Amino acid sequence: MGARSMNISLSEAEQLVFGADHCFAGGYLAKKWKLPVFLYTCIRYHHSIDSMPPELAEYDKMTAIVAMANYLAVSKKIGDSGENDVPPVVDPLLSRVSRETIEKIVEQARASVKA
């Protein structure tokens, strides 16, 4: 029985089955593998930026970008995240990242897709 059939989010299903979600597990692995702090932060907090500890605040914009990418992928049904609903996180995230930054990211993404 999957998250969709139970009508719960993938994160909720992960919590039920494993006692932790993919953000926690990914953060654990990022630390264990000694990945750079910015990667750990993006992995661990892309679904919960507001719970990010103050000492990681310098990475909030980068993490917001990862969260927005996740939002776009889920909302456009790119891949299969297992999520039932689009996460309602975009408005608070947009205030963390400038329009110019978003436009640069979109340009880079388009260029990499064409390559």
Short mmCIF file of C-alpha atoms in Angstrom, two decimals:
data_model
loop_
_atom_site.label_atom_id
_atom_site.label_comp_id
_atom_site.label_asym_id
_atom_site.label_seq_id
_atom_site.Cartn_x
_atom_site.Cartn_y
_atom_site.Cartn_z
CA MET A 1 0.00 0.00 0.00
CA GLY A 2 1.50 3.33 -1.08
CA ALA A 3 1.13 6.97 -0.09
CA ARG A 4 -1.28 7.64 -2.96
CA SER A 5 -3.61 4.80 -2.05
CA MET A 6 -3.58 5.95 1.58
CA ASN A 7 -4.13 9.57 0.46
CA ILE A 8 -1.19 10.85 2.48
CA SER A 9 1.97 12.65 1.42
CA LEU A 10 5.14 10.76 0.65
CA SER A 11 6.80 12.38 3.67
CA GLU A 12 3.97 11.18 5.91
CA ALA A 13 4.29 7.66 4.50
CA GLU A 14 8.06 7.75 5.05
CA GLN A 15 7.48 8.81 8.67
CA LEU A 16 4.99 5.97 9.18
CA VAL A 17 7.18 3.29 7.64
CA PHE A 18 10.71 4.42 8.52
CA GLY A 19 10.24 6.87 11.39
CA ALA A 20 11.95 9.59 9.30
CA ASP A 21 11.45 11.23 5.93
CA HIS A 22 13.79 11.47 2.93
CA CYS A 23 15.01 14.92 4.04
CA PHE A 24 16.21 13.54 7.37
CA ALA A 25 17.72 10.43 5.75
CA GLY A 26 19.40 12.51 3.03
CA GLY A 27 20.77 14.94 5.61
CA TYR A 28 22.13 12.05 7.65
CA LEU A 29 23.89 10.62 4.59
CA ALA A 30 25.22 14.05 3.57
CA LYS A 31 26.85 14.42 6.99
CA LYS A 32 28.11 10.83 7.02
CA TRP A 33 29.66 11.30 3.57
CA LYS A 34 31.11 14.66 4.62
CA LEU A 35 29.40 16.59 1.83
CA PRO A 36 29.73 20.39 1.97
CA VAL A 37 27.45 22.12 4.48
CA PHE A 38 25.49 23.90 1.75
CA LEU A 39 24.54 20.53 0.20
CA TYR A 40 23.61 19.07 3.57
CA THR A 41 21.42 22.11 4.25
CA CYS A 42 19.62 21.96 0.90
CA ILE A 43 19.00 18.24 1.24
CA ARG A 44 17.93 18.33 4.89
CA TYR A 45 15.74 21.45 4.86
CA HIS A 46 14.23 21.79 1.37
CA HIS A 47 10.81 20.87 2.80
CA SER A 48 11.21 22.74 6.07
CA ILE A 49 13.23 25.93 5.62
CA ASP A 50 11.54 27.56 8.59
CA SER A 51 12.94 24.87 10.90
CA MET A 52 16.51 25.48 9.71
CA PRO A 53 18.81 26.29 12.66
CA PRO A 54 20.07 29.91 12.77
CA GLU A 55 23.67 28.81 12.18
CA LEU A 56 22.64 27.58 8.70
CA ALA A 57 20.76 30.77 7.78
CA GLU A 58 23.40 31.76 5.21
CA TYR A 59 22.12 28.86 3.06
CA ASP A 60 18.43 29.79 3.18
CA LYS A 61 18.33 31.27 -0.35
CA MET A 62 20.04 28.24 -1.84
CA THR A 63 17.68 25.94 0.06
CA ALA A 64 14.71 28.02 -1.10
CA ILE A 65 15.83 27.51 -4.70
CA VAL A 66 15.96 23.74 -4.17
CA ALA A 67 12.50 23.88 -2.56
CA MET A 68 11.16 25.86 -5.53
CA ALA A 69 12.67 23.35 -7.95
CA ASN A 70 10.95 20.59 -5.99
CA TYR A 71 7.69 22.55 -6.12
CA LEU A 72 7.98 23.03 -9.89
CA ALA A 73 8.82 19.37 -10.51
CA VAL A 74 5.85 18.17 -8.45
CA SER A 75 3.43 20.74 -9.87
CA LYS A 76 4.44 19.96 -13.48
CA LYS A 77 4.48 16.21 -12.77
CA ILE A 78 8.13 15.91 -13.78
CA GLY A 79 9.27 12.53 -12.55
CA ASP A 80 7.32 10.68 -9.89
CA SER A 81 7.94 12.03 -6.43
CA GLY A 82 5.14 9.97 -4.96
CA GLU A 83 3.50 13.14 -3.68
CA ASN A 84 -0.27 13.48 -4.01
CA ASP A 85 -0.45 17.25 -3.72
CA VAL A 86 1.69 20.16 -4.77
CA PRO A 87 3.40 21.55 -1.65
CA PRO A 88 2.08 25.03 -0.78
CA VAL A 89 5.48 26.61 -0.21
CA VAL A 90 6.17 28.94 -3.11
CA ASP A 91 4.98 32.33 -1.78
CA PRO A 92 7.17 32.33 1.34
CA LEU A 93 10.11 31.07 -0.71
CA LEU A 94 9.82 33.74 -3.37
CA SER A 95 10.47 36.43 -0.78
CA ARG A 96 13.88 34.86 -0.09
CA VAL A 97 15.12 34.91 -3.68
CA SER A 98 15.22 37.90 -6.02
CA ARG A 99 13.46 37.92 -9.37
CA GLU A 100 16.85 38.36 -11.07
CA THR A 101 18.20 35.24 -9.39
CA ILE A 102 15.16 33.23 -10.45
CA GLU A 103 15.49 34.48 -14.05
CA LYS A 104 19.19 33.51 -14.13
CA ILE A 105 18.36 30.04 -12.83
CA VAL A 106 15.61 29.60 -15.43
CA GLU A 107 18.02 30.71 -18.20
CA GLN A 108 20.68 28.28 -17.00
CA ALA A 109 18.14 25.46 -16.76
CA ARG A 110 16.89 26.13 -20.30
CA ALA A 111 20.46 26.21 -21.62
CA SER A 112 21.33 22.93 -19.92
CA VAL A 113 18.20 21.25 -21.29
CA LYS A 114 19.06 22.38 -24.83
CA ALA A 115 22.67 21.14 -24.50
#
